[in-house]
Amino acid sequence: MTETLFHIWGGFELALTDPLNLVLIVLGTFLGLIVGALPGFSAPMAIVILLPITYNLKLAAIPSLLLMMGVYCGTKLGGSYPAVLLRTPGTPAGACTALDGYPMAQKGLAGKAIGYAIMGSTFGGIFGWCIAVIFVPLLGRIAVNSRPEDIAIIGMLGLVMVSAFVRGNMIRGLMGVFVGLLIGTVGMDANDGAARFTMGFSELTNGVPFAAALVGFFGMAVVLSDIREIGSVSEIVSRKLSLTMPRLGEVKRYWKCMTIGSIFGTLVGAIPGVGAEGSTWVAYATVKNKDRNPDRFGEGAPEGILTPESCNNANCGGTMVPMLTLGIPGDGSTAIMLGALVLYGVNPGVTLMRDQPALVYALLAGLLISTIAMCFIAWFTCPMFIYVLRQDRAWLFPAIIVLAVLGAFSCSNSMYPVYIAFVFGIVGYLFELCGMSVVPIVLGIILGPVIETNARLALVTNSGDWTVFIDAWWRAGMLGIMVILVASNLWKTFKKA
Amino acid sequence: MNRDSLEILVSLALIAVGAAAFATIGLSEDSASPFLLAQERALGSLDYATFPRVFACGLMILSAVNVLLLLRKRGKRWQETDTAPARQRRIRLLTMATAVLTFAYIVALAHVNFIVITAAFLFVMFRLYGLKRLQVNAAVAMGGAVLFWVVFVKLSHLAI
């Protein structure tokens, strides 16, 4: 307990004492708010563009990840601005906020609706942080004693869970996973020196440049998929906005709905691949059904804004638990953050807590600082978003393509990763066009080498005995969960067809 | 082409990728260290080819199942949602043009000055996306290119 508190203190010290870290968190949060406010833009896209830039600027892992953490946190609230003012959510997770936010804005209370969104997001963010701070050290301590066979099975479980809960059916999710796993095998095998799928290109000996793959899947592919947004300038319900922050009494009055939203957000965030989108609707429905007068919902009820917004931001804390302890990302943004760790030479996974405790606690500190900064930045920059929301995406998409090209180029100061990013951009676009998510592909690329290395190591240390994967109850349990998830999802898919 | 047909094509392409991966992984043996390979096999571990073969098989099986499922429910046309056919055509055209211009930009970057080619790319893209004010487009394109050059080439020392 004392050790954990000491580490938490150390994390804050690291994040707050270096002015650069603090500036980057605040800057990231501000950027996140803007990105979240622009429909069609997403946190993964912003983070993936920042990743090669920060890497090329020779920023260390901690400041770079703190910047990304700020973006991740900020986008969650940013999505509520267009949801309230345009009834077009900036992020999928913000869609639920539009149900009550927009009617409230139509009544001339746009400032109050945004105020509720800020209050809910801040409450949820702090709640999620508390859960993360409690569970990350607990789970981390258990995870650190894991054996190679445990790590391989945890990685497989992560992939199965992502495929099970990702958009579309599980078959599509697993197809994406296998594509990612195959991409992850490209390059020289560390054990026997075989050059796998390099096709004679010496550049591929070190594998597919991960940052280029990310830029392709989350930068170029998203621009190509979102071209439909071009030219659609939405009508803003209120051109003048005076923010009205809720009073303290209202926090007391609405604490129940915010707590319900936060619980759903944190729990769902901790399940890999689910994301915040689904949880906001479930939390909203729960609060609505529990209300004495459910007809108020959809007409501008404050609870209808507070619940999804608290859920949204609590999700950030939830996703940190599997990401920092098991190396399993909860969504696209955390997948890229894990990729950033790989790029910085840090091994994400069960050993992260043991090897890099300073990094883990600095990230947790960054999450709380970003949540608080988000509250103040959103408060003071509110009118600016009216201007941002009125801009046509046509100005931004070409700039994003140039940034993506520069980002991919910076991987190795050569054009080769740019071509790789372009190819993955087209592949990602085709996947998106078919309704398949690219998140499982990225997860396959990250977790594939982890699974392979550890499974092979487990067999070597156990003289090729395969029962090593089921000889402990937790391993058998995890395999059982995988079998049940795959079987039930496939059964559902076949039944539907 | 409706969405199901496209998904069938993508799935068939993935089957081909899986088959190619399965067939070619054995060729990597030439580059492997015979000593390490023999040692690994003696220890009962899996060699360099096992996982790629499993992944390739998985991809082929799942893609084939996906094709079968799609063929079973074929006939349900691609839902054009809220987009009118004319707009849909325009979106597809814009997407293709964006991909082609991006590729051309990437190829040209290796041969033409960064500021010149980036400004030209931005300007053409603005025009393509229907931004009509020529002078504003040109100014933003030039300003953007210079800004990118300052941040990435001057400050970040990218050798582009």
XYZ file of C-alpha atoms in Angstrom:
657
model
C 0.000 0.000 0.000
C 2.725 2.455 1.043
C 4.767 1.392 -1.955
C 1.831 2.037 -4.274
C 1.222 5.486 -2.762
C 4.902 6.212 -3.128
C 4.741 5.231 -6.805
C 1.606 7.326 -7.377
C 3.349 10.310 -5.797
C 6.364 9.618 -7.995
C 4.126 9.604 -11.064
C 2.719 13.027 -10.222
C 6.180 14.321 -9.446
C 7.376 13.167 -12.855
C 4.386 14.609 -14.674
C 4.267 17.905 -12.817
C 7.851 18.878 -12.026
C 9.060 18.844 -15.623
C 7.372 21.850 -17.266
C 7.580 20.126 -20.652
C 5.446 17.226 -19.428
C 2.813 19.549 -18.033
C 2.763 21.651 -21.185
C 2.400 18.524 -23.331
C -0.511 17.181 -21.250
C -2.335 20.518 -21.494
C -1.531 20.843 -25.206
C -2.673 17.280 -25.846
C -5.922 17.851 -23.988
C -6.577 21.030 -25.962
C -5.848 19.233 -29.246
C -8.059 16.365 -28.133
C -10.967 18.726 -27.476
C -10.631 20.153 -30.989
C -10.227 16.746 -32.646
C -13.189 15.369 -30.703
C -15.284 18.364 -31.742
C -14.738 17.734 -35.446
C -17.091 15.038 -36.744
C -15.153 12.509 -38.779
C -11.967 12.937 -36.800
C -11.005 10.549 -34.073
C -8.585 10.161 -31.208
C -6.672 7.297 -32.903
C -6.174 9.449 -35.999
C -4.800 12.371 -33.959
C -2.593 10.132 -31.832
C -1.213 8.266 -34.809
C -0.219 11.529 -36.496
C 1.435 12.750 -33.304
C 3.348 9.501 -32.736
C 5.970 9.802 -35.490
C 6.244 13.549 -34.903
C 7.074 13.177 -31.213
C 9.399 10.294 -32.018
C 11.220 12.350 -34.603
C 11.451 15.336 -32.257
C 13.454 12.974 -30.004
C 10.950 13.291 -27.186
C 11.337 10.589 -24.539
C 8.629 7.952 -24.046
C 6.992 9.622 -21.027
C 6.398 13.136 -22.469
C 5.320 11.630 -25.777
C 2.786 9.328 -24.122
C 1.552 12.101 -21.841
C 0.748 14.162 -24.929
C -1.180 11.202 -26.356
C -2.959 10.689 -23.046
C -4.099 14.320 -23.170
C -5.475 13.850 -26.678
C -7.205 10.613 -25.679
C -8.863 12.256 -22.688
C -9.765 15.499 -24.478
C -11.500 13.842 -27.442
C -14.002 12.206 -25.111
C -15.406 15.575 -24.036
C -14.748 17.254 -27.392
C -17.276 14.923 -29.015
C -20.072 16.430 -26.945
C -19.787 19.926 -28.523
C -21.106 18.947 -31.951
C -23.507 16.498 -30.277
C -25.102 19.391 -28.374
C -24.783 22.117 -31.021
C -25.268 20.161 -34.272
C -26.860 16.883 -33.169
C -23.867 15.322 -34.991
C -21.569 13.672 -32.475
C -17.863 14.290 -32.990
C -17.073 10.800 -31.754
C -19.280 7.656 -31.800
C -19.261 7.681 -28.004
C -20.805 11.162 -28.007
C -23.876 10.077 -29.990
C -25.902 9.425 -26.853
C -25.252 12.948 -25.557
C -27.084 14.376 -28.576
C -30.366 12.808 -27.386
C -30.801 15.341 -24.593
C -28.028 17.829 -25.356
C -29.524 19.024 -28.632
C -33.101 19.527 -27.312
C -31.632 21.492 -24.397
C -29.651 23.654 -26.859
C -32.831 24.189 -28.902
C -34.446 25.611 -25.776
C -31.677 28.237 -25.700
C -29.701 26.408 -23.015
C -26.693 25.329 -25.122
C -24.265 26.816 -22.571
C -25.917 24.889 -19.768
C -25.882 21.652 -21.805
C -22.148 22.030 -22.452
C -21.695 22.814 -18.752
C -23.375 19.532 -17.854
C -21.175 17.712 -20.376
C -18.051 19.192 -18.765
C -19.282 18.303 -15.282
C -20.163 14.724 -16.262
C -16.891 14.208 -18.112
C -14.811 15.513 -15.207
C -16.693 13.371 -12.685
C -16.364 10.279 -14.894
C -12.698 10.963 -15.591
C -11.873 11.215 -11.887
C -13.950 8.108 -11.101
C -12.189 6.106 -13.829
C -8.819 7.321 -12.592
C -9.600 6.142 -9.024
C -10.507 2.680 -10.330
C -7.370 2.562 -12.491
C -5.156 3.594 -9.587
C -6.645 0.856 -7.395
C -6.637 -1.960 -9.943
C -3.490 -1.310 -11.995
C -1.090 -2.033 -9.083
C -3.228 -4.962 -7.883
C -3.462 -6.659 -11.261
C 0.087 -5.631 -12.108
C 1.431 -7.454 -9.065
C -0.354 -10.648 -10.120
C 0.593 -10.250 -13.777
C 4.266 -9.715 -13.061
C 4.601 -13.313 -11.848
C 3.233 -14.640 -15.117
C 5.098 -17.348 -16.970
C 5.582 -17.347 -20.783
C 2.607 -19.702 -21.210
C 0.397 -17.282 -19.224
C 1.512 -14.340 -21.360
C 0.808 -16.250 -24.587
C -2.692 -17.189 -23.394
C -3.439 -13.653 -22.116
C -2.454 -12.308 -25.539
C -4.713 -14.811 -27.285
C -7.559 -13.988 -24.921
C -7.123 -10.296 -25.745
C -7.387 -11.007 -29.466
C -10.439 -13.228 -29.040
C -12.165 -10.612 -26.862
C -11.473 -7.847 -29.339
C -12.841 -9.962 -32.182
C -15.898 -10.849 -30.145
C -16.856 -7.318 -29.205
C -15.678 -5.315 -32.179
C -18.103 -3.883 -34.774
C -19.572 -6.513 -37.114
C -19.588 -10.253 -36.477
C -16.794 -12.250 -34.896
C -15.706 -13.852 -38.164
C -14.839 -10.424 -39.551
C -13.049 -9.540 -36.311
C -11.006 -12.738 -36.417
C -10.184 -12.205 -40.094
C -8.718 -8.837 -39.125
C -6.805 -10.457 -36.265
C -5.267 -13.063 -38.590
C -4.303 -10.390 -41.116
C -2.553 -8.513 -38.270
C -0.911 -11.712 -36.995
C 0.469 -12.467 -40.460
C 1.777 -8.903 -40.826
C 3.409 -9.322 -37.402
C 5.387 -12.343 -38.615
C 7.134 -10.400 -41.394
C 10.866 -9.995 -40.775
C 13.693 -11.987 -39.326
C 12.749 -14.619 -36.786
C 14.669 -13.935 -33.586
C 15.094 -17.626 -32.722
C 16.496 -19.169 -35.885
C 17.273 -16.202 -38.110
C 14.845 -17.140 -40.893
C 13.769 -14.168 -43.014
C 9.981 -14.542 -43.184
C 7.967 -12.966 -46.016
C 10.693 -10.403 -46.745
C 10.488 -11.128 -50.505
C 14.137 -10.178 -50.860
C 13.642 -6.641 -49.523
C 16.302 -5.906 -46.934
C 14.064 -3.164 -45.442
C 11.580 -5.823 -44.339
C 14.183 -7.738 -42.326
C 13.248 -5.747 -39.220
C 9.565 -6.303 -39.881
C 6.869 -3.987 -41.156
C 7.489 -0.500 -39.697
C 4.823 -0.348 -37.035
C 4.347 3.431 -37.082
C 3.818 3.292 -40.853
C 1.154 0.603 -40.420
C -0.593 2.753 -37.814
C -0.428 5.854 -40.025
C -1.923 3.808 -42.859
C -4.731 2.212 -40.873
C -5.711 5.152 -38.685
C -4.633 8.119 -40.837
C -4.959 7.493 -44.569
C -7.709 4.864 -44.328
C -9.844 7.115 -42.127
C -9.449 10.092 -44.495
C -10.524 7.922 -47.434
C -13.478 6.535 -45.458
C -14.643 9.946 -44.246
C -14.577 11.804 -47.548
C -18.374 11.810 -47.393
C -18.060 14.494 -44.677
C -16.695 16.965 -47.216
C -19.016 19.770 -48.109
C -21.494 18.966 -45.355
C -21.435 22.118 -43.261
C -23.961 21.659 -40.483
C -26.265 24.294 -39.113
C -25.325 25.241 -35.574
C -28.274 25.580 -33.231
C -26.691 28.458 -31.333
C -24.094 30.829 -32.765
C -23.458 32.508 -29.441
C -22.546 30.447 -26.456
C -22.265 31.559 -22.869
C -21.179 28.648 -20.750
C -23.135 28.031 -17.558
C -21.363 25.683 -15.214
C -23.672 23.655 -12.974
C -23.705 24.630 -9.306
C -22.351 22.397 -6.547
C -25.892 21.558 -5.486
C -26.488 20.028 -8.896
C -23.474 17.762 -8.489
C -25.103 16.438 -5.317
C -28.453 16.150 -7.056
C -27.178 14.185 -10.032
C -24.451 12.113 -8.391
C -26.386 8.882 -8.876
C -26.653 9.089 -12.650
C -23.012 10.159 -12.938
C -21.944 7.230 -10.758
C -23.984 4.757 -12.815
C -22.472 6.175 -16.016
C -18.972 6.019 -14.557
C -19.365 2.413 -13.393
C -20.546 1.303 -16.828
C -17.787 3.294 -18.519
C -15.019 1.871 -16.361
C -16.226 -1.728 -16.556
C -16.734 -1.667 -20.304
C -13.440 0.159 -20.793
C -11.640 -2.691 -19.080
C -12.996 -5.172 -21.664
C -10.730 -5.086 -24.717
C -12.272 -3.971 -27.964
C -15.654 -2.842 -26.688
C -14.941 0.898 -26.602
C -17.087 3.586 -25.062
C -19.836 3.643 -27.694
C -21.922 0.767 -26.417
C -21.514 1.551 -22.744
C -22.981 5.077 -23.033
C -26.245 3.697 -24.427
C -26.484 0.994 -21.761
C -25.807 3.523 -18.991
C -28.327 5.967 -20.496
C -30.995 3.255 -20.721
C -30.332 2.174 -17.118
C -30.678 5.711 -15.753
C -33.751 6.364 -17.882
C -35.474 3.165 -16.751
C -34.739 3.906 -13.109
C -36.161 7.427 -13.361
C -39.644 8.177 -11.996
C -40.454 10.193 -15.077
C -38.604 8.590 -18.018
C -40.545 10.718 -20.533
C -38.264 13.666 -19.646
C -35.425 11.875 -21.425
C -34.988 12.961 -25.005
C -36.486 16.360 -24.172
C -33.368 17.864 -22.612
C -33.002 16.115 -19.246
C -29.672 16.962 -17.519
C -29.251 13.278 -16.599
C -29.347 12.471 -20.321
C -26.147 14.483 -20.768
C -24.431 13.713 -17.472
C -24.781 9.914 -17.761
C -23.188 9.337 -21.197
C -20.531 11.976 -20.614
C -19.435 10.515 -17.280
C -19.480 7.063 -18.898
C -17.374 8.338 -21.778
C -14.546 9.683 -19.688
C -14.627 6.947 -17.036
C -13.877 4.661 -19.965
C -10.350 6.141 -20.169
C -9.537 4.861 -16.668
C -11.042 1.469 -17.482
C -8.946 1.003 -20.621
C -5.782 1.775 -18.657
C -6.202 -1.354 -16.494
C -5.698 -4.057 -19.184
C -3.354 -1.828 -21.172
C -0.870 -1.158 -18.387
C -1.059 -4.528 -16.672
C -1.564 -7.076 -19.463
C -0.544 -5.154 -22.557
C -4.047 -5.568 -23.990
C -5.521 -2.371 -25.420
C -9.150 -1.522 -24.823
C -9.671 0.465 -28.037
C -7.920 1.967 -31.048
C -6.285 4.814 -29.116
C -4.794 2.549 -26.476
C -3.642 0.170 -29.238
C -1.615 3.040 -30.703
C -0.278 3.973 -27.269
C 0.927 0.379 -26.909
C 2.470 0.710 -30.349
C 4.205 3.869 -29.140
C 5.701 1.882 -26.272
C 7.043 -0.672 -28.769
C 8.485 2.144 -30.880
C 10.268 3.532 -27.807
C 11.768 0.140 -27.057
C 9.508 -0.534 -24.073
C 8.024 -4.010 -23.925
C 4.281 -3.617 -23.299
C 2.732 -6.458 -21.400
C 2.796 -8.098 -18.040
C 6.369 -7.029 -17.337
C 5.641 -3.326 -17.862
C 4.765 -2.724 -14.198
C 7.963 -4.427 -13.057
C 10.315 -2.893 -15.609
C 8.849 0.594 -16.045
C 6.868 1.549 -12.921
C 7.758 5.231 -13.403
C 6.199 5.201 -16.869
C 3.042 3.433 -15.684
C 2.441 5.842 -12.787
C 3.363 8.895 -14.868
C 0.691 7.838 -17.366
C -1.859 7.424 -14.580
C -0.917 10.831 -13.195
C -1.223 12.228 -16.713
C -4.750 10.829 -16.943
C -5.896 12.724 -13.844
C -4.066 15.937 -14.745
C -5.549 15.794 -18.229
C -9.061 15.283 -16.816
C -8.719 18.360 -14.597
C -7.059 20.385 -17.367
C -9.862 19.328 -19.708
C -12.442 20.852 -17.354
C -10.693 24.236 -17.296
C -9.720 24.315 -20.987
C -13.242 23.395 -22.056
C -14.603 26.098 -19.767
C -12.463 28.893 -21.196
C -12.342 27.895 -24.857
C -16.029 27.179 -25.321
C -16.790 29.992 -27.834
C -13.847 28.897 -29.969
C -15.604 25.618 -30.727
C -18.446 27.429 -32.423
C -15.844 28.672 -34.939
C -14.188 25.245 -35.255
C -17.502 23.511 -35.883
C -18.375 25.855 -38.731
C -15.301 24.899 -40.770
C -15.482 22.602 -43.781
C -13.495 19.338 -43.505
C -12.152 20.033 -47.019
C -9.485 22.242 -45.453
C -8.313 19.576 -43.076
C -8.269 16.284 -44.993
C -5.420 17.275 -47.371
C -3.404 18.530 -44.391
C -3.965 15.208 -42.610
C -2.679 13.327 -45.671
C 0.483 15.477 -45.725
C 0.927 14.915 -41.968
C 0.433 11.168 -42.432
C 3.034 11.087 -45.223
C 5.490 13.062 -43.091
C 4.738 10.858 -40.098
C 5.427 7.666 -42.053
C 8.566 9.184 -43.602
C 9.934 10.057 -40.184
C 9.952 6.336 -39.172
C 13.257 5.827 -40.951
C 13.871 9.053 -42.894
C 13.074 7.222 -46.121
C 10.188 6.843 -48.554
C 9.780 3.113 -47.976
C 7.511 3.416 -44.876
C 5.413 5.975 -46.781
C 4.614 3.372 -49.455
C 3.852 0.853 -46.699
C 1.497 3.371 -45.058
C -0.218 4.011 -48.394
C -0.771 0.291 -48.998
C -2.164 -0.178 -45.485
C -4.303 2.918 -45.992
C -5.952 1.293 -49.022
C -6.298 -2.048 -47.200
C -7.812 -0.292 -44.165
C -10.209 1.650 -46.405
C -11.408 -1.573 -48.080
C -11.911 -3.131 -44.643
C -13.893 -0.098 -43.463
C -15.952 -0.177 -46.663
C -16.901 -3.782 -45.877
C -17.899 -2.798 -42.350
C -14.825 -4.419 -40.797
C -12.891 -2.573 -38.104
C -9.129 -2.080 -38.480
C -8.561 -2.278 -34.702
C -8.207 -6.121 -34.702
C -5.525 -5.868 -37.419
C -3.484 -3.441 -35.323
C -3.934 -5.605 -32.244
C -2.818 -8.648 -34.209
C 0.342 -6.805 -35.248
C 1.067 -5.828 -31.618
C 0.156 -9.051 -29.867
C 1.241 -11.550 -32.563
C 4.981 -11.430 -31.827
C 4.263 -11.460 -28.053
C 2.130 -14.602 -28.376
C 4.573 -16.360 -30.700
C 7.698 -15.597 -28.673
C 6.121 -16.668 -25.389
C 4.408 -19.792 -26.736
C 7.697 -20.977 -28.235
C 9.563 -20.144 -25.043
C 6.984 -22.020 -22.970
C 7.440 -25.132 -25.128
C 11.239 -24.924 -24.967
C 11.252 -24.616 -21.184
C 8.793 -27.516 -20.873
C 10.481 -29.872 -23.362
C 7.764 -29.491 -25.946
C 4.997 -30.517 -23.553
C 1.762 -28.912 -24.818
C -0.136 -29.605 -21.592
C 1.728 -26.653 -20.129
C -1.048 -24.470 -21.574
C -3.773 -26.146 -19.512
C -1.984 -27.400 -16.389
C -3.087 -24.516 -14.157
C -6.695 -23.581 -13.403
C -6.308 -19.975 -14.554
C -4.836 -21.030 -17.897
C -7.538 -23.629 -18.422
C -10.088 -20.973 -17.351
C -8.801 -18.447 -19.878
C -8.835 -21.056 -22.646
C -12.370 -21.983 -21.564
C -13.474 -18.336 -21.833
C -11.957 -18.172 -25.317
C -13.753 -21.328 -26.437
C -17.077 -20.090 -25.035
C -16.675 -16.651 -26.642
C -15.769 -18.098 -30.035
C -18.442 -20.809 -29.935
C -21.264 -18.510 -28.795
C -20.400 -15.799 -31.288
C -20.061 -18.220 -34.180
C -23.349 -19.877 -33.195
C -25.056 -16.471 -33.226
C -23.543 -15.605 -36.598
C -24.590 -18.874 -38.230
C -28.059 -18.666 -36.710
C -28.505 -15.153 -38.113
C -27.325 -16.238 -41.549
C -21.047 -3.122 -56.834
C -22.928 -3.787 -53.620
C -21.309 -4.150 -50.234
C -21.676 -7.936 -50.103
C -19.963 -8.347 -53.477
C -17.111 -6.139 -52.312
C -16.796 -8.122 -49.095
C -16.748 -11.367 -51.090
C -13.947 -9.959 -53.244
C -11.977 -8.824 -50.177
C -12.470 -12.248 -48.561
C -11.311 -14.023 -51.724
C -8.248 -11.774 -51.818
C -7.538 -12.708 -48.196
C -7.834 -16.419 -49.077
C -5.232 -15.822 -51.796
C -2.984 -13.973 -49.322
C -3.318 -16.840 -46.826
C -2.569 -19.444 -49.497
C 0.469 -17.509 -50.715
C 1.747 -17.121 -47.138
C 1.226 -20.832 -46.455
C 2.997 -21.841 -49.651
C 5.957 -19.475 -49.418
C 6.888 -19.618 -45.731
C 8.919 -22.794 -46.357
C 11.198 -20.841 -48.692
C 12.521 -18.915 -45.677
C 14.371 -22.015 -44.475
C 17.325 -21.111 -46.735
C 17.956 -17.974 -44.690
C 17.632 -19.702 -41.305
C 20.614 -20.872 -39.304
C 20.713 -24.698 -39.696
C 22.364 -25.067 -36.303
C 19.749 -22.984 -34.470
C 16.951 -24.682 -36.376
C 18.182 -28.152 -35.466
C 18.644 -27.125 -31.836
C 15.157 -25.656 -31.711
C 13.550 -28.764 -33.187
C 15.508 -30.994 -30.803
C 14.176 -28.995 -27.842
C 10.628 -29.632 -28.974
C 9.912 -26.006 -29.762
C 8.107 -24.656 -32.784
C 10.175 -23.331 -35.648
C 9.921 -20.108 -37.665
C 7.235 -21.517 -39.974
C 4.700 -22.911 -37.504
C 2.941 -19.722 -36.495
C 2.799 -18.176 -39.977
C 1.275 -21.456 -41.243
C -1.315 -21.480 -38.456
C -2.160 -17.820 -39.100
C -2.394 -18.392 -42.863
C -4.707 -21.391 -42.327
C -6.846 -19.385 -39.906
C -7.155 -16.548 -42.401
C -8.079 -18.886 -45.262
C -10.692 -20.804 -43.235
C -12.351 -17.686 -41.812
C -12.377 -15.884 -45.149
C -13.910 -18.944 -46.808
C -16.586 -19.149 -44.091
C -17.278 -15.434 -44.561
C -17.709 -15.931 -48.315
C -20.134 -18.808 -47.705
C -22.146 -16.751 -45.216
C -22.282 -13.824 -47.630
C -23.369 -16.036 -50.504
C -26.183 -17.412 -48.352
C -27.606 -13.990 -47.595
C -26.892 -12.581 -51.060
C -29.632 -10.572 -52.633
C -29.895 -8.109 -49.808
C -28.617 -5.075 -51.655
C -26.136 -2.656 -50.202
C -28.075 -0.185 -48.121
C -27.309 3.216 -49.533
C -28.438 4.679 -46.166
C -29.170 8.372 -46.395
C -26.997 9.052 -49.413
C -28.512 9.688 -52.827
C -27.004 7.726 -55.782
C -25.548 10.864 -57.388
C -23.848 11.890 -54.155
C -22.705 8.313 -53.636
C -21.054 8.360 -57.067
C -19.379 11.684 -56.269
C -18.044 10.316 -52.963
C -16.570 7.267 -54.708
C -15.005 9.469 -57.364
C -13.542 11.775 -54.704
C -12.177 8.799 -52.780
C -10.497 7.353 -55.850
C -9.121 10.747 -56.862
C -7.780 11.266 -53.325
C -6.021 7.881 -53.404
C -4.517 8.535 -56.855
C -3.388 12.068 -55.976
C -1.907 10.866 -52.684
C 0.073 8.210 -54.525
C 1.225 10.756 -57.098
C 2.257 13.104 -54.259
C 4.252 10.336 -52.565
C 6.037 9.433 -55.825
C 6.724 13.079 -56.661
C 8.105 13.820 -53.181
C 11.267 11.903 -54.033
C 11.937 14.065 -57.098
C 10.452 17.531 -56.547
C 11.142 20.202 -53.926
C 9.039 19.606 -50.783
C 7.460 23.079 -50.590
C 6.577 23.143 -54.284
C 5.020 19.683 -54.432
C 3.203 20.014 -51.080
C 1.732 23.402 -52.037
C 0.647 21.974 -55.403
C -0.872 18.900 -53.729
C -2.792 20.958 -51.177
C -4.048 23.351 -53.851
C -5.266 20.536 -56.131
C -6.935 18.787 -53.197
C -8.731 21.967 -52.119
C -10.020 22.390 -55.672
C -11.011 18.727 -55.830
C -12.990 19.070 -52.618
C -14.918 22.007 -54.029
C -13.289 24.962 -52.270
C -13.888 27.634 -54.872
C -11.934 30.746 -53.819
C -8.771 30.375 -55.904
C -6.645 33.014 -54.179
C -7.555 31.812 -50.687
C -6.841 28.203 -51.698
C -3.466 29.180 -53.147
C -2.540 31.218 -50.077
C -3.553 28.455 -47.645
C -1.756 25.816 -49.745
C 1.452 27.846 -49.892
C 1.240 28.841 -46.212
C 0.535 25.240 -45.194
C 3.459 23.900 -47.224
C 5.839 26.459 -45.709
C 4.543 25.680 -42.209
C 5.065 21.939 -42.728
C 8.552 22.629 -44.089
C 9.488 24.773 -41.078
C 8.152 22.266 -38.527
C 9.341 19.051 -40.140
C 12.330 19.870 -42.310
C 13.861 22.810 -40.452
C 13.017 21.971 -36.841
C 12.672 18.172 -36.922
C 15.467 17.658 -39.483
C 13.483 15.302 -41.691
C 15.592 14.504 -44.741
C 12.685 14.788 -47.132
